[in-house]
Coordinates of C-alpha atoms in Angstrom, one line a residue:
X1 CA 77.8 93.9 100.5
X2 CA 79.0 96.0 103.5
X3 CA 81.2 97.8 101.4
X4 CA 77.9 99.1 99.3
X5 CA 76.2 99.7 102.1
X6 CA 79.7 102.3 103.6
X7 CA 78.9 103.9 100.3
X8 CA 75.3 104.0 100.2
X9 CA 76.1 105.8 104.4
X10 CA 78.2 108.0 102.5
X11 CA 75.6 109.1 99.8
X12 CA 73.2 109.8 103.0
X13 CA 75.7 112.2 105.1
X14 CA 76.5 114.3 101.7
X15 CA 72.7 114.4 100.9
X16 CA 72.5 115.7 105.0
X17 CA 74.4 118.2 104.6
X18 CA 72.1 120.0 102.0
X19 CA 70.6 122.6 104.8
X20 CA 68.0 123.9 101.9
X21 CA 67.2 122.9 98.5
X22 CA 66.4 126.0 97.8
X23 CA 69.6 127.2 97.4
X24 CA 71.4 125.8 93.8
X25 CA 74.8 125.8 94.9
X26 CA 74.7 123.7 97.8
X27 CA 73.1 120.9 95.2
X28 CA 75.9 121.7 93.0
X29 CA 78.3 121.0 95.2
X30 CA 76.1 117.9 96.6
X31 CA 76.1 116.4 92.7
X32 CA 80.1 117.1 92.7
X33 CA 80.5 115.3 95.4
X34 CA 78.3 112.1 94.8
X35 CA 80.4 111.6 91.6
X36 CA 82.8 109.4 92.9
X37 CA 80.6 107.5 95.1
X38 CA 78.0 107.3 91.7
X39 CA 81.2 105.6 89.9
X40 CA 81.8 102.6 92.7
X41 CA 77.9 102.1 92.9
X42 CA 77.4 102.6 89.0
X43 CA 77.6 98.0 89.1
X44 CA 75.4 97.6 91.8
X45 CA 73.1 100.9 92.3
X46 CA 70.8 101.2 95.4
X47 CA 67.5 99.0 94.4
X48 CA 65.7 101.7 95.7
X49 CA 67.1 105.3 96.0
X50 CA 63.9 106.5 97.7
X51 CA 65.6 105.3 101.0
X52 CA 68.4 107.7 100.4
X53 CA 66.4 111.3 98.7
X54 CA 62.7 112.1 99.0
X55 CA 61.2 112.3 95.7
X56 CA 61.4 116.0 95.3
X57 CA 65.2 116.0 96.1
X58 CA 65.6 113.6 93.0
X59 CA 63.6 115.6 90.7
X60 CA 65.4 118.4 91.5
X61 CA 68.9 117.1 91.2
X62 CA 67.6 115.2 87.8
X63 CA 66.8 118.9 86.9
X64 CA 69.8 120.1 87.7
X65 CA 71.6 117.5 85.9
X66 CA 69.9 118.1 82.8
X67 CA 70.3 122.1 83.2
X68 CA 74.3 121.7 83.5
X69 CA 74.3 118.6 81.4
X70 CA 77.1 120.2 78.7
X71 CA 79.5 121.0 81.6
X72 CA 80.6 118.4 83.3
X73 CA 80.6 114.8 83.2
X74 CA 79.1 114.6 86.9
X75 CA 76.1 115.7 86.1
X76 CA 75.6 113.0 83.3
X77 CA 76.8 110.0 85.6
X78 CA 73.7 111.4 87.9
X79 CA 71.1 110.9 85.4
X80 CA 72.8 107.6 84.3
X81 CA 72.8 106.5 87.7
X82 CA 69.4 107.3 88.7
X83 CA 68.0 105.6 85.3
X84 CA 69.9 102.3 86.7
X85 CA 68.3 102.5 90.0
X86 CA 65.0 102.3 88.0
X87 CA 63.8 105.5 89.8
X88 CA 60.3 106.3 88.3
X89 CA 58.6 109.6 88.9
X90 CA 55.4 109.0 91.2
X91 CA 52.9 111.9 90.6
X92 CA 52.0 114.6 93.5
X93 CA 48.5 114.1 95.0
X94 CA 46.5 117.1 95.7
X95 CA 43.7 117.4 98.3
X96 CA 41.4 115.5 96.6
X97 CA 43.8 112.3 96.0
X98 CA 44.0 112.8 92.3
X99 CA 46.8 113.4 90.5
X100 CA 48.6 116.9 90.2
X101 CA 48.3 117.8 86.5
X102 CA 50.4 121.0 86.1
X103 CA 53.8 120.1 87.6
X104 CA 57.7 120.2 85.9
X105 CA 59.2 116.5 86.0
X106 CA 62.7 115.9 84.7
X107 CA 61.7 115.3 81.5
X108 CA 59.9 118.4 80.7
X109 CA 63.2 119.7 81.7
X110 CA 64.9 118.5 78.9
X111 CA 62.7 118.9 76.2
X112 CA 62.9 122.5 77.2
X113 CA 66.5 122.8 77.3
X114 CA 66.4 121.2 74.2
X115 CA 68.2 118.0 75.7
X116 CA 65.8 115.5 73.8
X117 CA 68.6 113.2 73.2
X118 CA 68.5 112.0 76.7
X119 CA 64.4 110.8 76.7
X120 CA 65.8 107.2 76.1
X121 CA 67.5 107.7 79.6
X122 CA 64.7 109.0 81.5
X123 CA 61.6 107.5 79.7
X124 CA 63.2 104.1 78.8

């Protein structure tokens, strides 16, 4: 258990050192770099990676993922990885408290890079 929780300390600092997620190749280099912590954690993944990444941050590194998903292998350990933490999606909420309606999630990311073959793994 300590020896997950070193890792899961590591997974934070990386994820610090993003200075804007703004900027693609700094979350490039932050999903390169979480590969080989993703493969020690891939038997026992965080219960909850909402302590590590807002939600946004995961959304946008699931996007990311997706977008690069034909390069490298990293990218699909990410998605695989966040699908075992049972990460689900929680809607925005506008001024009002409802629901945002018009917003890009993950999966809307793959169907539009034609990536449908990976709805099992983030819809399960």
């Amino acid at each position: 258990m300590e020896e997950i929780q070193k890792k899961i300390e590591e997974i934070k600092s990386l994820r610090d050192k993003v200075c804007n997620w703004e900027i693609e190749k700094g979350r490039y280099d932050l999903l390169y770099n979480l590969y080989p912590l993703i493969l020690w954690l891939e038997e026992e993944p965080p219960c909850n990676f909402k302590d590590i990444f807002h939600n946004g941050e995961i959304e946008r590194l699931l996007s990311d993922s997706i977008r690069h998903w034909s390069k490298t292998f990293q990218y699909k350990a990410f998605i695989i990885f966040v699908a075992n933490t049972r990460y689900r999606d929680k809607p925005k909420i506008d001024e009002a408290g409802k629901p945002v309606r018009r917003r890009t999630t993950a999966l809307h990311v793959a169907a539009k890079e034609g990536n449908m073959y990976m709805n099992p793994i983030l819809a399960p």
